[in-house]
PDB file of C-alpha atoms in Angstrom:
ATOM      1  CA  UNK A  75      -0.049  -0.338   0.053  1.00  0.00           C
ATOM      2  CA  UNK A  76       1.400   3.418   0.070  1.00  0.00           C
ATOM      3  CA  UNK A  77       1.393   4.138   3.525  1.00  0.00           C
ATOM      4  CA  UNK A  78       4.169   1.473   3.483  1.00  0.00           C
ATOM      5  CA  UNK A  79       5.902   3.252   1.299  1.00  0.00           C
ATOM      6  CA  UNK A  80       6.301   6.564   2.599  1.00  0.00           C
ATOM      7  CA  UNK A  81       7.698   5.208   6.203  1.00  0.00           C
ATOM      8  CA  UNK A  82       7.147   6.046   9.354  1.00  0.00           C
ATOM      9  CA  UNK A  83       9.654   8.199  10.468  1.00  0.00           C
ATOM     10  CA  UNK A  84       9.101  11.756   8.690  1.00  0.00           C
ATOM     11  CA  UNK A  85       8.039  13.963  11.484  1.00  0.00           C
ATOM     12  CA  UNK A  86       7.850  17.193   9.223  1.00  0.00           C
ATOM     13  CA  UNK A  87       5.911  15.694   6.798  1.00  0.00           C
ATOM     14  CA  UNK A  88       3.774  14.140   9.561  1.00  0.00           C
ATOM     15  CA  UNK A  89       3.520  17.589  11.168  1.00  0.00           C
ATOM     16  CA  UNK A  90       2.675  19.205   8.309  1.00  0.00           C
ATOM     17  CA  UNK A  91      -0.086  17.178   6.588  1.00  0.00           C
ATOM     18  CA  UNK A  92      -1.435  16.871  10.324  1.00  0.00           C
ATOM     19  CA  UNK A  93      -1.648  21.008   9.783  1.00  0.00           C
ATOM     20  CA  UNK A  94      -3.432  20.546   6.711  1.00  0.00           C
ATOM     21  CA  UNK A  95      -5.903  17.910   8.024  1.00  0.00           C
ATOM     22  CA  UNK A  96      -7.084  20.874  11.110  1.00  0.00           C
ATOM     23  CA  UNK A  97      -7.274  23.600   8.496  1.00  0.00           C
ATOM     24  CA  UNK A  98      -9.772  21.402   6.800  1.00  0.00           C
ATOM     25  CA  UNK A  99     -11.667  20.911   9.493  1.00  0.00           C
ATOM     26  CA  UNK A 100     -11.772  24.375  10.296  1.00  0.00           C
ATOM     27  CA  UNK A 101     -13.071  25.242   6.751  1.00  0.00           C
ATOM     28  CA  UNK A 102     -15.558  22.592   6.813  1.00  0.00           C
ATOM     29  CA  UNK A 103     -16.432  23.946   9.902  1.00  0.00           C
ATOM     30  CA  UNK A 104     -17.378  27.170   8.401  1.00  0.00           C
ATOM     31  CA  UNK A 105     -19.160  26.310   5.717  1.00  0.00           C
ATOM     32  CA  UNK A 106     -20.984  24.180   7.798  1.00  0.00           C
ATOM     33  CA  UNK A 107     -21.593  27.185   9.799  1.00  0.00           C
ATOM     34  CA  UNK A 108     -22.937  29.089   7.009  1.00  0.00           C
ATOM     35  CA  UNK A 109     -25.377  26.595   5.678  1.00  0.00           C
ATOM     36  CA  UNK A 110     -27.010  26.086   9.161  1.00  0.00           C
ATOM     37  CA  UNK A 111     -28.413  29.462   8.844  1.00  0.00           C
ATOM     38  CA  UNK A 112     -31.042  28.277   6.223  1.00  0.00           C
ATOM     39  CA  UNK A 113     -31.202  23.862   6.649  1.00  0.00           C
ATOM     40  CA  UNK A 114     -31.226  21.957   9.213  1.00  0.00           C
ATOM     41  CA  UNK A 115     -28.589  20.608  11.075  1.00  0.00           C
ATOM     42  CA  UNK A 116     -29.332  17.173  10.206  1.00  0.00           C
ATOM     43  CA  UNK A 117     -29.678  18.174   6.384  1.00  0.00           C
ATOM     44  CA  UNK A 118     -26.293  19.773   6.457  1.00  0.00           C
ATOM     45  CA  UNK A 119     -24.841  16.522   8.038  1.00  0.00           C
ATOM     46  CA  UNK A 120     -26.421  14.267   5.451  1.00  0.00           C
ATOM     47  CA  UNK A 121     -26.023  15.925   2.474  1.00  0.00           C
ATOM     48  CA  UNK A 122     -22.355  16.863   3.514  1.00  0.00           C
ATOM     49  CA  UNK A 123     -21.577  13.115   4.441  1.00  0.00           C
ATOM     50  CA  UNK A 124     -22.774  11.691   1.045  1.00  0.00           C
ATOM     51  CA  UNK A 125     -20.063  13.925  -0.725  1.00  0.00           C
ATOM     52  CA  UNK A 126     -17.787  12.646   1.578  1.00  0.00           C
ATOM     53  CA  UNK A 127     -18.604   8.967   0.960  1.00  0.00           C
ATOM     54  CA  UNK A 128     -18.362   9.970  -2.825  1.00  0.00           C
ATOM     55  CA  UNK A 129     -14.939  11.497  -2.583  1.00  0.00           C
ATOM     56  CA  UNK A 130     -13.425   8.827  -0.676  1.00  0.00           C
ATOM     57  CA  UNK A 131     -14.412   6.124  -2.781  1.00  0.00           C
ATOM     58  CA  UNK A 132     -12.881   7.557  -5.579  1.00  0.00           C
ATOM     59  CA  UNK A 133      -9.568   7.138  -3.564  1.00  0.00           C
ATOM     60  CA  UNK A 134     -10.258   3.907  -2.899  1.00  0.00           C
ATOM     61  CA  UNK A 135      -6.508   2.970  -4.384  1.00  0.00           C
ATOM     62  CA  UNK A 136      -4.442   5.346  -2.390  1.00  0.00           C
ATOM     63  CA  UNK A 137      -6.150   4.515   1.158  1.00  0.00           C
ATOM     64  CA  UNK A 138      -5.470   0.419   0.630  1.00  0.00           C
ATOM     65  CA  UNK A 139      -9.207  -0.490   0.168  1.00  0.00           C
ATOM     66  CA  UNK A 140     -12.301  -1.101   1.917  1.00  0.00           C
ATOM     67  CA  UNK A 141     -10.389  -4.104   4.769  1.00  0.00           C
ATOM     68  CA  UNK A 142     -11.457  -4.785   8.454  1.00  0.00           C
ATOM     69  CA  UNK A 143      -9.731  -7.758   9.803  1.00  0.00           C
ATOM     70  CA  UNK A 144     -11.849  -9.481  12.512  1.00  0.00           C
ATOM     71  CA  UNK A 145     -15.580  -8.590  13.640  1.00  0.00           C
ATOM     72  CA  UNK A 146     -14.251  -7.190  16.956  1.00  0.00           C
ATOM     73  CA  UNK A 147     -12.332  -4.840  14.694  1.00  0.00           C
ATOM     74  CA  UNK A 148     -15.605  -4.039  12.812  1.00  0.00           C
ATOM     75  CA  UNK A 149     -17.176  -3.446  16.315  1.00  0.00           C
ATOM     76  CA  UNK A 150     -14.429  -1.627  17.541  1.00  0.00           C
ATOM     77  CA  UNK A 151     -14.270   1.065  14.537  1.00  0.00           C
ATOM     78  CA  UNK A 152     -18.802   1.423  14.796  1.00  0.00           C
ATOM     79  CA  UNK A 153     -18.467   2.211  18.616  1.00  0.00           C
ATOM     80  CA  UNK A 154     -15.577   4.818  17.338  1.00  0.00           C
ATOM     81  CA  UNK A 155     -17.275   5.976  14.526  1.00  0.00           C
ATOM     82  CA  UNK A 156     -20.521   6.585  16.364  1.00  0.00           C
ATOM     83  CA  UNK A 157     -18.169   8.728  18.926  1.00  0.00           C
ATOM     84  CA  UNK A 158     -17.095  10.660  16.359  1.00  0.00           C
ATOM     85  CA  UNK A 159     -20.594  11.244  14.949  1.00  0.00           C
ATOM     86  CA  UNK A 160     -21.791  12.669  18.258  1.00  0.00           C
ATOM     87  CA  UNK A 161     -18.147  15.179  18.366  1.00  0.00           C
ATOM     88  CA  UNK A 162     -18.769  16.121  14.532  1.00  0.00           C
ATOM     89  CA  UNK A 163     -22.763  16.811  15.430  1.00  0.00           C
ATOM     90  CA  UNK A 164     -22.312  18.380  19.232  1.00  0.00           C
ATOM     91  CA  UNK A 165     -19.840  20.502  17.338  1.00  0.00           C
ATOM     92  CA  UNK A 166     -21.277  22.093  14.802  1.00  0.00           C
ATOM     93  CA  UNK A 167     -24.753  22.339  16.791  1.00  0.00           C
ATOM     94  CA  UNK A 168     -22.312  24.751  19.234  1.00  0.00           C
ATOM     95  CA  UNK A 169     -21.255  26.852  15.833  1.00  0.00           C
ATOM     96  CA  UNK A 170     -25.024  27.409  15.098  1.00  0.00           C
ATOM     97  CA  UNK A 171     -25.032  28.897  18.836  1.00  0.00           C
ATOM     98  CA  UNK A 172     -21.292  30.821  19.369  1.00  0.00           C
ATOM     99  CA  UNK A 173     -18.263  31.937  17.689  1.00  0.00           C
ATOM    100  CA  UNK A 174     -15.761  29.527  16.037  1.00  0.00           C
ATOM    101  CA  UNK A 175     -12.914  30.321  18.709  1.00  0.00           C
ATOM    102  CA  UNK A 176     -15.142  29.621  21.687  1.00  0.00           C
ATOM    103  CA  UNK A 177     -16.219  26.282  20.966  1.00  0.00           C
ATOM    104  CA  UNK A 178     -12.680  25.331  19.741  1.00  0.00           C
ATOM    105  CA  UNK A 179     -11.897  26.500  22.888  1.00  0.00           C
ATOM    106  CA  UNK A 180     -14.074  24.913  25.161  1.00  0.00           C
ATOM    107  CA  UNK A 181     -13.704  21.149  22.941  1.00  0.00           C
ATOM    108  CA  UNK A 182      -9.769  21.948  24.150  1.00  0.00           C
ATOM    109  CA  UNK A 183     -11.078  20.481  26.898  1.00  0.00           C
ATOM    110  CA  UNK A 184     -10.338  16.798  25.872  1.00  0.00           C
ATOM    111  CA  UNK A 185      -6.702  16.488  26.498  1.00  0.00           C
ATOM    112  CA  UNK A 186      -7.933  17.012  30.544  1.00  0.00           C
ATOM    113  CA  UNK A 187     -10.684  14.897  30.434  1.00  0.00           C
ATOM    114  CA  UNK A 188      -8.690  11.955  28.478  1.00  0.00           C
ATOM    115  CA  UNK A 189      -6.297  12.189  31.313  1.00  0.00           C
ATOM    116  CA  UNK A 190      -8.926  11.942  33.626  1.00  0.00           C
ATOM    117  CA  UNK A 191     -10.625   8.711  32.289  1.00  0.00           C
ATOM    118  CA  UNK A 192      -7.243   7.395  31.663  1.00  0.00           C
ATOM    119  CA  UNK A 193      -7.026   7.420  35.434  1.00  0.00           C
ATOM    120  CA  UNK A 194     -10.427   5.985  36.683  1.00  0.00           C
ATOM    121  CA  UNK A 195     -10.962   3.717  33.490  1.00  0.00           C
ATOM    122  CA  UNK A 196      -7.425   2.015  32.602  1.00  0.00           C
ATOM    123  CA  UNK A 197      -6.039   2.849  35.697  1.00  0.00           C
ATOM    124  CA  UNK A 198      -3.154   4.991  34.872  1.00  0.00           C
ATOM    125  CA  UNK A 199      -1.386   7.276  37.283  1.00  0.00           C
ATOM    126  CA  UNK A 200      -1.187  10.266  36.129  1.00  0.00           C
ATOM    127  CA  UNK A 201       1.986  12.444  36.848  1.00  0.00           C
ATOM    128  CA  UNK A 202       2.383  15.648  38.658  1.00  0.00           C
ATOM    129  CA  UNK A 203       3.053  17.349  35.231  1.00  0.00           C
ATOM    130  CA  UNK A 204      -0.503  15.780  34.131  1.00  0.00           C
ATOM    131  CA  UNK A 205      -2.480  17.081  37.092  1.00  0.00           C
ATOM    132  CA  UNK A 206      -0.764  20.330  35.953  1.00  0.00           C
ATOM    133  CA  UNK A 207      -1.810  20.430  32.593  1.00  0.00           C
ATOM    134  CA  UNK A 208      -5.526  18.965  33.428  1.00  0.00           C
ATOM    135  CA  UNK A 209      -5.695  21.871  36.175  1.00  0.00           C
ATOM    136  CA  UNK A 210      -4.501  24.290  33.718  1.00  0.00           C
ATOM    137  CA  UNK A 211      -6.852  23.404  31.164  1.00  0.00           C
ATOM    138  CA  UNK A 212      -9.764  23.496  33.267  1.00  0.00           C
ATOM    139  CA  UNK A 213      -8.803  26.763  34.532  1.00  0.00           C
ATOM    140  CA  UNK A 214      -8.501  28.529  31.051  1.00  0.00           C
ATOM    141  CA  UNK A 215     -12.348  26.998  30.408  1.00  0.00           C
ATOM    142  CA  UNK A 216     -13.593  28.618  33.544  1.00  0.00           C
ATOM    143  CA  UNK A 217     -11.605  32.039  32.194  1.00  0.00           C
ATOM    144  CA  UNK A 218     -13.792  31.745  29.550  1.00  0.00           C
ATOM    145  CA  UNK A 219     -16.898  30.606  30.316  1.00  0.00           C
ATOM    146  CA  UNK A 220     -17.222  33.025  33.545  1.00  0.00           C
ATOM    147  CA  UNK A 221     -17.124  36.099  32.629  1.00  0.00           C
ATOM    148  CA  UNK A 222     -19.417  35.721  29.409  1.00  0.00           C
ATOM    149  CA  UNK A 223     -22.757  35.434  30.343  1.00  0.00           C
ATOM    150  CA  UNK A 224     -23.800  35.958  26.509  1.00  0.00           C
ATOM    151  CA  UNK A 225     -23.157  31.970  26.220  1.00  0.00           C
ATOM    152  CA  UNK A 226     -25.542  29.748  25.987  1.00  0.00           C
ATOM    153  CA  UNK A 227     -26.022  26.956  28.146  1.00  0.00           C
ATOM    154  CA  UNK A 228     -26.783  24.478  26.190  1.00  0.00           C
ATOM    155  CA  UNK A 229     -24.506  25.368  23.379  1.00  0.00           C
ATOM    156  CA  UNK A 230     -21.361  25.067  25.921  1.00  0.00           C
ATOM    157  CA  UNK A 231     -22.909  21.727  26.900  1.00  0.00           C
ATOM    158  CA  UNK A 232     -22.466  20.243  23.529  1.00  0.00           C
ATOM    159  CA  UNK A 233     -19.017  21.688  23.093  1.00  0.00           C
ATOM    160  CA  UNK A 234     -18.058  20.078  26.239  1.00  0.00           C
ATOM    161  CA  UNK A 235     -20.049  17.023  25.452  1.00  0.00           C
ATOM    162  CA  UNK A 236     -18.499  16.754  22.139  1.00  0.00           C
ATOM    163  CA  UNK A 237     -14.710  17.012  23.836  1.00  0.00           C
ATOM    164  CA  UNK A 238     -16.061  13.762  26.213  1.00  0.00           C
ATOM    165  CA  UNK A 239     -16.591  12.333  22.956  1.00  0.00           C
ATOM    166  CA  UNK A 240     -13.609  12.695  21.328  1.00  0.00           C
ATOM    167  CA  UNK A 241     -12.122  11.834  24.797  1.00  0.00           C
ATOM    168  CA  UNK A 242     -13.597   8.587  24.811  1.00  0.00           C
ATOM    169  CA  UNK A 243     -12.954   7.849  21.091  1.00  0.00           C
ATOM    170  CA  UNK A 244      -8.959   8.532  22.465  1.00  0.00           C
ATOM    171  CA  UNK A 245      -9.407   5.995  25.198  1.00  0.00           C
ATOM    172  CA  UNK A 246     -10.775   3.070  23.046  1.00  0.00           C
ATOM    173  CA  UNK A 247      -7.594   3.637  20.834  1.00  0.00           C
ATOM    174  CA  UNK A 248      -5.358   2.660  23.663  1.00  0.00           C
ATOM    175  CA  UNK A 249      -7.452  -0.074  24.625  1.00  0.00           C
ATOM    176  CA  UNK A 250      -7.983  -1.718  21.532  1.00  0.00           C
ATOM    177  CA  UNK A 251      -5.890  -1.149  18.092  1.00  0.00           C
ATOM    178  CA  UNK A 252      -8.394  -2.050  15.036  1.00  0.00           C
ATOM    179  CA  UNK A 253      -6.449  -2.931  11.709  1.00  0.00           C
ATOM    180  CA  UNK A 254      -8.287  -1.766   9.045  1.00  0.00           C
ATOM    181  CA  UNK A 255      -7.494   0.523   6.043  1.00  0.00           C
ATOM    182  CA  UNK A 256      -7.870   4.109   6.072  1.00  0.00           C
ATOM    183  CA  UNK A 257     -10.456   3.996   3.935  1.00  0.00           C
ATOM    184  CA  UNK A 258     -12.565   1.762   6.142  1.00  0.00           C
ATOM    185  CA  UNK A 259     -11.519   4.120   8.897  1.00  0.00           C
ATOM    186  CA  UNK A 260     -13.052   7.126   7.017  1.00  0.00           C
ATOM    187  CA  UNK A 261     -16.074   5.481   5.604  1.00  0.00           C
ATOM    188  CA  UNK A 262     -17.533   3.384   8.503  1.00  0.00           C
ATOM    189  CA  UNK A 263     -17.944   6.637  10.591  1.00  0.00           C
ATOM    190  CA  UNK A 264     -19.076   8.847   8.186  1.00  0.00           C
ATOM    191  CA  UNK A 265     -21.837   5.923   6.490  1.00  0.00           C
ATOM    192  CA  UNK A 266     -22.648   6.230  10.646  1.00  0.00           C
ATOM    193  CA  UNK A 267     -23.001   9.876  10.201  1.00  0.00           C
ATOM    194  CA  UNK A 268     -25.225   9.806   6.864  1.00  0.00           C
ATOM    195  CA  UNK A 269     -27.502   6.998   8.254  1.00  0.00           C
ATOM    196  CA  UNK A 270     -28.670   8.830  11.539  1.00  0.00           C
ATOM    197  CA  UNK A 271     -28.679  11.759   9.762  1.00  0.00           C
ATOM    198  CA  UNK A 272     -30.656  10.568   7.491  1.00  0.00           C
ATOM    199  CA  UNK A 273     -33.439   9.461  10.036  1.00  0.00           C
ATOM    200  CA  UNK A 274     -33.768  12.983  10.937  1.00  0.00           C
ATOM    201  CA  UNK A 275     -33.990  14.855   8.008  1.00  0.00           C
ATOM    202  CA  UNK A 276     -36.960  14.408   6.066  1.00  0.00           C
ATOM    203  CA  UNK A 277     -39.354  16.400   7.771  1.00  0.00           C
ATOM    204  CA  UNK A 278     -37.405  19.543   7.337  1.00  0.00           C
ATOM    205  CA  UNK A 279     -35.361  18.910   4.064  1.00  0.00           C
ATOM    206  CA  UNK A 280     -35.320  22.228   2.086  1.00  0.00           C
ATOM    207  CA  UNK A 281     -34.048  21.715  -1.875  1.00  0.00           C
ATOM    208  CA  UNK A 282     -30.751  23.655  -1.365  1.00  0.00           C
ATOM    209  CA  UNK A 283     -29.985  26.449  -4.588  1.00  0.00           C
ATOM    210  CA  UNK A 284     -26.784  25.753  -6.915  1.00  0.00           C
ATOM    211  CA  UNK A 285     -24.649  27.796  -4.798  1.00  0.00           C
ATOM    212  CA  UNK A 286     -25.854  25.587  -1.628  1.00  0.00           C
ATOM    213  CA  UNK A 287     -25.105  22.474  -3.543  1.00  0.00           C
ATOM    214  CA  UNK A 288     -21.526  23.576  -4.382  1.00  0.00           C
ATOM    215  CA  UNK A 289     -21.031  24.375  -0.837  1.00  0.00           C
ATOM    216  CA  UNK A 290     -22.385  20.868   0.557  1.00  0.00           C
ATOM    217  CA  UNK A 291     -19.647  19.390  -2.389  1.00  0.00           C
ATOM    218  CA  UNK A 292     -17.243  21.808  -0.635  1.00  0.00           C
ATOM    219  CA  UNK A 293     -17.848  20.655   2.954  1.00  0.00           C
ATOM    220  CA  UNK A 294     -17.579  17.229   1.855  1.00  0.00           C
ATOM    221  CA  UNK A 295     -14.703  16.862  -0.151  1.00  0.00           C
ATOM    222  CA  UNK A 296     -12.933  19.305   3.094  1.00  0.00           C
ATOM    223  CA  UNK A 297     -14.344  16.315   5.531  1.00  0.00           C
ATOM    224  CA  UNK A 298     -12.653  13.798   3.391  1.00  0.00           C
ATOM    225  CA  UNK A 299      -9.077  15.842   2.946  1.00  0.00           C
ATOM    226  CA  UNK A 300      -8.753  16.551   6.274  1.00  0.00           C
ATOM    227  CA  UNK A 301      -9.498  12.823   7.201  1.00  0.00           C
ATOM    228  CA  UNK A 302      -7.276  11.891   4.268  1.00  0.00           C
ATOM    229  CA  UNK A 303      -4.176  14.063   6.023  1.00  0.00           C
ATOM    230  CA  UNK A 304      -4.829  12.661   9.525  1.00  0.00           C
ATOM    231  CA  UNK A 305      -4.342   9.176   8.295  1.00  0.00           C
ATOM    232  CA  UNK A 306      -1.419   9.803   6.651  1.00  0.00           C
ATOM    233  CA  UNK A 307      -0.036  12.098   9.532  1.00  0.00           C
ATOM    234  CA  UNK A 308      -0.455   9.721  11.903  1.00  0.00           C
ATOM    235  CA  UNK A 309       1.118   6.585   9.856  1.00  0.00           C
ATOM    236  CA  UNK A 310       4.417   9.032   9.292  1.00  0.00           C
ATOM    237  CA  UNK A 311       5.096  10.167  12.304  1.00  0.00           C
ATOM    238  CA  UNK A 312       4.703   9.766  16.376  1.00  0.00           C
ATOM    239  CA  UNK A 313       1.285  10.680  18.057  1.00  0.00           C
ATOM    240  CA  UNK A 314       3.431  13.184  20.283  1.00  0.00           C
ATOM    241  CA  UNK A 315       3.796  14.749  17.236  1.00  0.00           C
ATOM    242  CA  UNK A 316       0.954  14.795  16.023  1.00  0.00           C
ATOM    243  CA  UNK A 317      -1.126  15.607  19.222  1.00  0.00           C
ATOM    244  CA  UNK A 318      -0.244  19.690  19.578  1.00  0.00           C
ATOM    245  CA  UNK A 319      -1.267  20.694  16.284  1.00  0.00           C
ATOM    246  CA  UNK A 320      -4.929  19.887  17.071  1.00  0.00           C
ATOM    247  CA  UNK A 321      -4.583  23.625  18.520  1.00  0.00           C
ATOM    248  CA  UNK A 322      -3.726  24.723  15.558  1.00  0.00           C
ATOM    249  CA  UNK A 323      -7.784  25.129  15.215  1.00  0.00           C
ATOM    250  CA  UNK A 324      -7.755  27.979  17.485  1.00  0.00           C
ATOM    251  CA  UNK A 325      -6.100  29.919  15.508  1.00  0.00           C
ATOM    252  CA  UNK A 326      -8.248  29.044  12.138  1.00  0.00           C
ATOM    253  CA  UNK A 327     -11.005  29.576  14.382  1.00  0.00           C
ATOM    254  CA  UNK A 328     -10.046  33.028  15.119  1.00  0.00           C
ATOM    255  CA  UNK A 329      -8.948  33.698  12.129  1.00  0.00           C
ATOM    256  CA  UNK A 330     -12.568  32.062  10.074  1.00  0.00           C
ATOM    257  CA  UNK A 331     -14.443  34.408  12.744  1.00  0.00           C
ATOM    258  CA  UNK A 332     -12.767  37.332  12.592  1.00  0.00           C
ATOM    259  CA  UNK A 333     -12.802  37.629   8.898  1.00  0.00           C
ATOM    260  CA  UNK A 334     -16.287  35.838   7.889  1.00  0.00           C
ATOM    261  CA  UNK A 335     -18.300  36.487  10.798  1.00  0.00           C
ATOM    262  CA  UNK A 336     -16.846  39.527  12.189  1.00  0.00           C
ATOM    263  CA  UNK A 337     -16.291  37.838  15.732  1.00  0.00           C
ATOM    264  CA  UNK A 338     -13.261  39.501  17.156  1.00  0.00           C
ATOM    265  CA  UNK A 339     -11.623  37.656  19.969  1.00  0.00           C
ATOM    266  CA  UNK A 340     -11.942  39.329  23.495  1.00  0.00           C
ATOM    267  CA  UNK A 341      -9.193  39.323  25.700  1.00  0.00           C
ATOM    268  CA  UNK A 342     -10.719  36.720  27.782  1.00  0.00           C
ATOM    269  CA  UNK A 343     -10.971  34.451  25.202  1.00  0.00           C
ATOM    270  CA  UNK A 344      -7.249  34.644  24.500  1.00  0.00           C
ATOM    271  CA  UNK A 345      -6.529  34.618  28.023  1.00  0.00           C
ATOM    272  CA  UNK A 346      -8.538  31.401  28.438  1.00  0.00           C
ATOM    273  CA  UNK A 347      -7.442  29.539  25.263  1.00  0.00           C
ATOM    274  CA  UNK A 348      -3.445  30.857  27.036  1.00  0.00           C
ATOM    275  CA  UNK A 349      -4.373  28.814  29.450  1.00  0.00           C
ATOM    276  CA  UNK A 350      -5.438  25.625  27.310  1.00  0.00           C
ATOM    277  CA  UNK A 351      -3.036  25.204  25.155  1.00  0.00           C
ATOM    278  CA  UNK A 352      -0.334  25.521  27.741  1.00  0.00           C
ATOM    279  CA  UNK A 353      -1.657  22.766  29.677  1.00  0.00           C
ATOM    280  CA  UNK A 354      -2.344  20.873  27.194  1.00  0.00           C
ATOM    281  CA  UNK A 355       1.279  21.197  25.763  1.00  0.00           C
ATOM    282  CA  UNK A 356       2.994  20.285  29.411  1.00  0.00           C
ATOM    283  CA  UNK A 357       0.862  17.342  29.537  1.00  0.00           C
ATOM    284  CA  UNK A 358       1.473  16.427  25.756  1.00  0.00           C
ATOM    285  CA  UNK A 359       5.865  17.349  26.592  1.00  0.00           C
ATOM    286  CA  UNK A 360       5.653  15.298  29.850  1.00  0.00           C
ATOM    287  CA  UNK A 361       4.039  12.289  28.192  1.00  0.00           C
ATOM    288  CA  UNK A 362       6.918  11.921  24.848  1.00  0.00           C
ATOM    289  CA  UNK A 363       9.361  12.574  28.261  1.00  0.00           C
ATOM    290  CA  UNK A 364       8.733   9.405  30.258  1.00  0.00           C
ATOM    291  CA  UNK A 365       8.564   7.141  27.052  1.00  0.00           C
ATOM    292  CA  UNK A 366      11.856   8.538  26.230  1.00  0.00           C
ATOM    293  CA  UNK A 367      14.484   5.876  27.055  1.00  0.00           C
ATOM    294  CA  UNK A 368      16.332   6.843  29.836  1.00  0.00           C
ATOM    295  CA  UNK A 369      20.291   7.301  29.075  1.00  0.00           C
ATOM    296  CA  UNK A 370      22.328   4.576  31.617  1.00  0.00           C
TER     297      UNK A 370
END
């Protein structure tokens, strides 16, 4: 397969691909945020998902074909797919009620939640630096939310729930390593998304205009490209290199929110985001440090 030809030790290329992947995801969020102004969230996710499946299927050969080794692995991928659906749905729901940067900042609670879930579910004992990471992450969320009474509680809850779904998915990856091709990892979660949203769409379906069909196609292509870039990056670089790149979404959120939605970042938002990014960076650095072999 093409991934075997690339190799697994190109950290620079992996980092750049991850950066592009999260940029594509942010672009998809922006388009979806525009579409839900006139269409239901279910319709936006359903039609965008259809386009994602179409674009991903075109890439069948470079993605290694569709293959899952065992039934157990298939069930695990489906479970992760459900978590992925929940994360996407809850994130876009929050985006209909909050600016991009606020949603992304709250979503960054995921690393802290992952540490806590690992403590209780996997019996992993966090280091002092990991506890510091958790504390800084929650401090940043409090800074962002407490002074701003204009944020809807339901939107904040949706963003936090999306972070929780992402953390559960990470825990599942830690416990089970599913043996499947990148195409299967892409198509199964998106297929679940299409199936679930298709149930809720018919009553509220609004025929898209030609321009909106173009936006739907663009959103689907960006989602497919984002998943493809992240798949390559994970196979080419260590996870400790890729993980911090997620926080580039905050930069995209600030940029797109300012340019397209006139959402100027407040000092409070910037301060809270700084706490979250600092805490997450400390946690990632500590995890990487503990994995390095000690010198004799």
